[in-house]
Coordinates of C-alpha atoms in Angstrom, one line a residue:
M571 CA 0.0 0.0 0.0
L572 CA 2.8 2.4 0.9
R573 CA 4.8 1.7 -2.3
A574 CA 1.7 2.0 -4.5
A575 CA 0.8 5.4 -2.9
Q576 CA 4.3 6.7 -3.3
L577 CA 4.3 5.6 -7.0
A578 CA 1.1 7.4 -7.6
V579 CA 2.5 10.6 -6.0
N580 CA 5.7 10.3 -8.1
Q581 CA 3.6 10.0 -11.3
I582 CA 1.4 12.9 -10.4
N583 CA 4.3 15.2 -9.5
A584 CA 6.1 14.1 -12.7
N585 CA 3.1 15.5 -14.6
R586 CA 3.2 18.9 -12.9
G587 CA 1.1 17.8 -10.0
I588 CA -2.6 18.7 -9.5
R589 CA -3.4 22.1 -11.0
G590 CA 0.2 23.0 -10.9
R591 CA 0.6 22.0 -7.2
K592 CA 2.9 19.1 -6.1
V593 CA 1.5 16.4 -3.9
E594 CA 3.2 15.4 -0.7
L595 CA 2.8 12.0 0.9
R596 CA 2.8 11.8 4.7
I597 CA 3.4 8.4 6.3
L598 CA 2.1 7.3 9.7
D599 CA 1.8 3.8 11.1
D600 CA -1.2 2.6 13.2
S601 CA 0.4 -0.8 13.7
G602 CA -3.0 -2.4 13.1
N603 CA -4.1 -1.2 16.5
E604 CA -7.4 0.6 17.0
D605 CA -6.2 2.9 19.8
T606 CA -3.2 3.9 17.7
A607 CA -5.4 4.3 14.7
V608 CA -7.5 6.9 16.6
R609 CA -4.4 8.9 17.6
V610 CA -3.1 8.8 14.0
A611 CA -6.5 9.9 12.7
E612 CA -6.7 12.7 15.1
Q613 CA -3.3 13.9 14.1
L614 CA -4.1 13.8 10.4
Y615 CA -7.5 15.4 10.9
A616 CA -6.0 18.3 12.8
D617 CA -3.5 19.1 10.0
P618 CA -5.1 21.5 7.5
A619 CA -2.6 20.5 4.9
V620 CA -4.0 16.9 4.8
V621 CA -6.8 16.7 2.1
A622 CA -7.3 12.9 2.1
V623 CA -6.1 9.7 3.7
V624 CA -5.2 6.5 2.0
G625 CA -5.8 3.8 4.6
H626 CA -6.2 2.3 7.0
L627 CA -5.1 -1.2 6.2
T628 CA -7.1 -3.4 8.6
S629 CA -10.8 -3.3 9.3
G630 CA -10.6 -2.6 13.0
A631 CA -8.2 0.3 12.6
S632 CA -10.3 1.6 9.7
L633 CA -13.6 1.5 11.7
A634 CA -11.9 3.3 14.6
A635 CA -10.3 6.0 12.4
A636 CA -13.4 6.5 10.2
R637 CA -15.3 8.0 13.1
V638 CA -12.6 10.6 13.5
Y639 CA -12.3 11.6 9.9
G640 CA -16.0 11.9 9.4
G641 CA -17.1 13.2 12.8
G642 CA -16.0 16.8 12.6
A643 CA -17.3 19.9 10.9
T644 CA -14.9 19.5 8.0
P645 CA -14.7 15.8 7.2
T646 CA -11.5 14.3 5.7
P647 CA -12.0 11.7 3.0
M648 CA -10.6 8.2 3.8
I649 CA -10.0 5.6 1.1
S650 CA -9.0 2.1 2.4
P651 CA -7.5 -0.3 -0.2
S652 CA -8.1 -3.4 2.0
A653 CA -10.4 -3.0 4.9
S654 CA -13.2 -5.6 4.4
S655 CA -15.6 -5.3 7.3
P656 CA -19.2 -4.9 6.2
D657 CA -19.6 -2.4 9.1
L658 CA -17.7 0.1 7.0
S659 CA -20.5 0.3 4.5
G660 CA -22.5 3.4 5.1
I661 CA -20.5 4.5 8.2
S662 CA -19.8 7.9 6.6
P663 CA -20.3 9.5 3.1
Y664 CA -16.6 10.4 3.3
V665 CA -15.3 6.8 3.8
F666 CA -14.5 4.7 0.8
R667 CA -12.8 1.4 0.0
V668 CA -11.7 -0.4 -3.1
C669 CA -12.0 -4.0 -2.1
P670 CA -14.9 -6.4 -1.6
S671 CA -16.3 -6.8 1.9
D672 CA -16.3 -10.0 3.9
L673 CA -19.8 -10.6 2.6
Q674 CA -18.2 -11.5 -0.7
H675 CA -14.9 -13.1 0.6
G676 CA -16.4 -15.8 2.8
P677 CA -19.1 -17.1 0.5
Q678 CA -16.8 -17.2 -2.5
L679 CA -14.2 -19.3 -0.5
A680 CA -17.0 -21.6 0.6
R681 CA -18.2 -22.1 -2.9
F682 CA -14.6 -22.8 -4.1
A683 CA -14.1 -25.3 -1.3
W684 CA -17.4 -27.1 -2.1
Q685 CA -17.5 -27.0 -5.9
T686 CA -13.8 -27.0 -6.9
L687 CA -12.1 -28.8 -4.1
G688 CA -15.0 -31.2 -3.4
A689 CA -14.8 -30.5 0.3
R690 CA -17.6 -31.6 2.6
R691 CA -16.1 -31.1 6.1
A692 CA -14.4 -27.8 7.0
G693 CA -12.3 -26.5 9.8
I694 CA -11.8 -22.8 10.4
I695 CA -8.9 -21.0 12.1
Y696 CA -9.4 -17.2 12.3
L697 CA -7.8 -14.2 13.7
N698 CA -10.0 -12.9 16.6
N699 CA -10.7 -9.4 15.2
D700 CA -13.3 -7.9 12.9
Y701 CA -11.7 -9.2 9.8
G702 CA -11.2 -12.8 11.0
R703 CA -14.6 -13.1 12.6
G704 CA -16.3 -11.6 9.5
V705 CA -14.7 -14.1 7.1
R706 CA -15.4 -17.0 9.5
R707 CA -19.1 -16.1 9.8
T708 CA -19.8 -15.7 6.1
F709 CA -17.8 -18.7 5.1
A710 CA -19.5 -21.0 7.7
A711 CA -23.0 -19.8 6.7
E712 CA -22.5 -20.4 2.9
F713 CA -20.7 -23.7 3.4
A714 CA -23.6 -24.9 5.6
R715 CA -26.1 -23.7 3.1
L716 CA -24.4 -25.8 0.4
G717 CA -24.7 -28.8 2.6
G718 CA -21.2 -28.9 4.1
T719 CA -20.3 -29.3 7.8
V720 CA -18.1 -26.9 9.8
L721 CA -16.4 -29.3 12.3
E722 CA -14.7 -26.6 14.3
A723 CA -14.0 -22.8 14.3
D724 CA -11.1 -21.8 16.4
P725 CA -10.0 -18.2 17.1
Y726 CA -6.4 -17.2 17.5
I727 CA -4.6 -14.1 18.7
P728 CA -1.4 -12.5 17.2
A729 CA 0.7 -13.9 20.1
T730 CA -0.3 -17.5 19.3
P731 CA 3.0 -19.4 19.1
S732 CA 1.9 -22.3 16.9
F733 CA -0.9 -23.6 14.8
E734 CA 0.2 -27.2 15.0
P735 CA -2.3 -28.3 17.7
Y736 CA -5.1 -26.9 15.6
F737 CA -3.9 -28.6 12.4
S738 CA -3.5 -31.9 14.3
R739 CA -7.1 -31.8 15.6
M740 CA -8.5 -30.9 12.2
R741 CA -6.9 -33.9 10.7
R742 CA -8.1 -36.2 13.4
W743 CA -11.7 -35.0 12.8
G744 CA -11.4 -35.6 9.1
A745 CA -11.5 -32.1 7.8
D746 CA -11.4 -31.9 4.0
V747 CA -10.6 -28.2 3.9
L748 CA -9.2 -25.6 6.4
L749 CA -10.1 -22.0 6.2
L750 CA -7.4 -19.8 7.5
A751 CA -8.5 -16.2 8.0
A752 CA -5.3 -14.6 9.0
E753 CA -3.1 -11.5 8.8
R754 CA 0.3 -11.8 7.2
P755 CA 2.2 -13.0 10.4
G756 CA -0.3 -15.7 11.0
A757 CA -0.3 -16.8 7.4
E758 CA 3.5 -17.0 7.3
L759 CA 3.6 -19.0 10.5
A760 CA 1.0 -21.4 9.2
L761 CA 2.9 -22.0 5.9
R762 CA 6.2 -22.6 7.7
E763 CA 4.6 -25.1 10.0
M764 CA 2.8 -26.9 7.2
R765 CA 6.0 -27.2 5.3
T766 CA 7.7 -28.6 8.4
T767 CA 5.0 -31.1 9.2
R768 CA 4.8 -32.3 5.6
A769 CA 8.5 -33.1 5.7
R770 CA 7.9 -35.2 8.8
S771 CA 5.0 -37.3 7.4
R772 CA 3.8 -38.4 4.0
D773 CA 0.1 -38.6 5.2
S774 CA -2.2 -36.2 3.4
G775 CA -4.2 -33.7 5.4
P776 CA -6.9 -31.1 4.8
T777 CA -6.8 -28.8 1.9
I778 CA -6.3 -25.2 3.0
A779 CA -8.2 -22.2 1.7
A780 CA -7.0 -19.0 3.2
P781 CA -7.9 -15.3 2.6
G782 CA -5.0 -13.2 3.5
R783 CA -3.9 -9.6 2.8
T784 CA -0.3 -10.4 1.8
T785 CA -0.1 -14.0 0.8
S786 CA -1.4 -14.5 -2.7
Y787 CA 2.0 -14.5 -4.5
C788 CA 3.3 -17.3 -2.3
C789 CA 0.2 -19.4 -3.2
S790 CA 0.3 -18.6 -6.9
R791 CA 3.8 -20.1 -7.1
A792 CA 2.8 -23.4 -5.5
R793 CA 3.6 -26.4 -7.6
S794 CA 0.9 -28.2 -9.5
S795 CA 2.4 -31.5 -8.3
G796 CA 0.8 -31.0 -4.9
R797 CA 4.0 -29.9 -3.1
A798 CA 4.1 -26.9 -0.9
P799 CA 5.7 -23.7 -2.4
T800 CA 9.4 -23.4 -1.8
G801 CA 11.1 -20.1 -1.5
A802 CA 8.1 -18.1 -2.6
P803 CA 8.2 -14.6 -1.3
F804 CA 5.4 -12.7 0.4
G805 CA 4.6 -9.1 -0.5
T806 CA 1.5 -8.6 -2.6
T807 CA -1.6 -7.0 -1.3
S808 CA -4.3 -9.2 -2.8
R809 CA -7.1 -9.8 -0.2
A810 CA -7.8 -13.4 -0.9
W811 CA -5.9 -16.5 -1.9
V812 CA -6.9 -20.1 -2.0
A813 CA -4.8 -23.2 -2.2
G814 CA -5.7 -26.8 -2.4
R815 CA -5.8 -30.1 -4.1
R816 CA -8.7 -32.4 -5.1
R817 CA -9.3 -35.2 -2.7
S818 CA -10.2 -38.0 -5.2
R819 CA -8.3 -41.2 -4.5
G820 CA -5.3 -41.9 -6.5
S821 CA -5.6 -38.8 -8.6
P822 CA -2.8 -36.2 -9.0
A823 CA -3.3 -32.7 -7.7
R824 CA -5.3 -30.7 -10.2
S825 CA -5.3 -27.3 -8.5
R826 CA -2.7 -24.9 -9.9
S827 CA -2.0 -23.7 -6.3
T828 CA -1.5 -26.4 -3.8
V829 CA -0.5 -26.7 -0.2
R830 CA -0.9 -29.9 1.8
V831 CA -1.3 -30.0 5.5
T832 CA 0.2 -33.0 7.3
R833 CA 0.7 -33.8 10.9
R834 CA 1.8 -36.6 13.2
A835 CA -0.3 -37.3 16.3
R836 CA 0.7 -35.2 19.2
P837 CA -0.2 -35.2 22.9
R838 CA -1.7 -32.4 24.8
S839 CA -0.2 -29.0 23.9
S840 CA 0.1 -25.7 25.6
S841 CA -0.7 -22.5 23.7
S842 CA -1.5 -18.9 24.4
C843 CA -5.1 -19.9 24.7
G844 CA -4.4 -22.6 27.4
T845 CA -3.9 -26.3 27.2
A846 CA -5.4 -28.1 24.3
G847 CA -6.0 -31.8 24.4
W848 CA -7.8 -34.4 22.2

């Protein structure tokens, strides 16, 4: 988002700016935190030189900041490239976004899991914020409407040290597909652990379908042979990516983007949410 905004500013200024006036880009970081987003919004709103805001990145921060930008006598327009919470719709006539909301993300992933991957039993791991809860809710509703069963939906927090206990339990319960509604750090952790567990076992596990803000490039480089991507960088800003393989017996992977989740049996494990046992 930052690089795209800077590129736009450079292009505008190279063409003599707007009505002969150069554009200046100010950069502030809300760290994805709602309280910090409010302080950042108050600072920008109070600056008469700021005519519009590009951001915020996450739904929670955007919802908090939008009330600041649109709540005064002279509203400041806010354009988010990635906030997907349905609650942003109609919050203010000065708040805009350029991506679909969770009302589209979740159902589309559910239809992909059901129709393309042939999944009938799903597990969900979601970041416990507005974004993760929104995707979890809309995916589960559409998947159930299609006739599928959501075996389990587990929230996680950014400090969660490992997803391995969740993966292991999903496999034991026979999940065909796993929805991972995560921010970038969580998605990176999940992919690292899936790669590690796959190296330890040849058993196949659930397909993974994951909407993430910064993970689509990694998935798009996955091998059609069914192997997890190797060395694929992160860095794009696509809002949704899906990876998986068909589960028909004896058939090769048919999805162009594939990640397999494998896991050996594990005993009770401790996590940031407490002790998990099964």
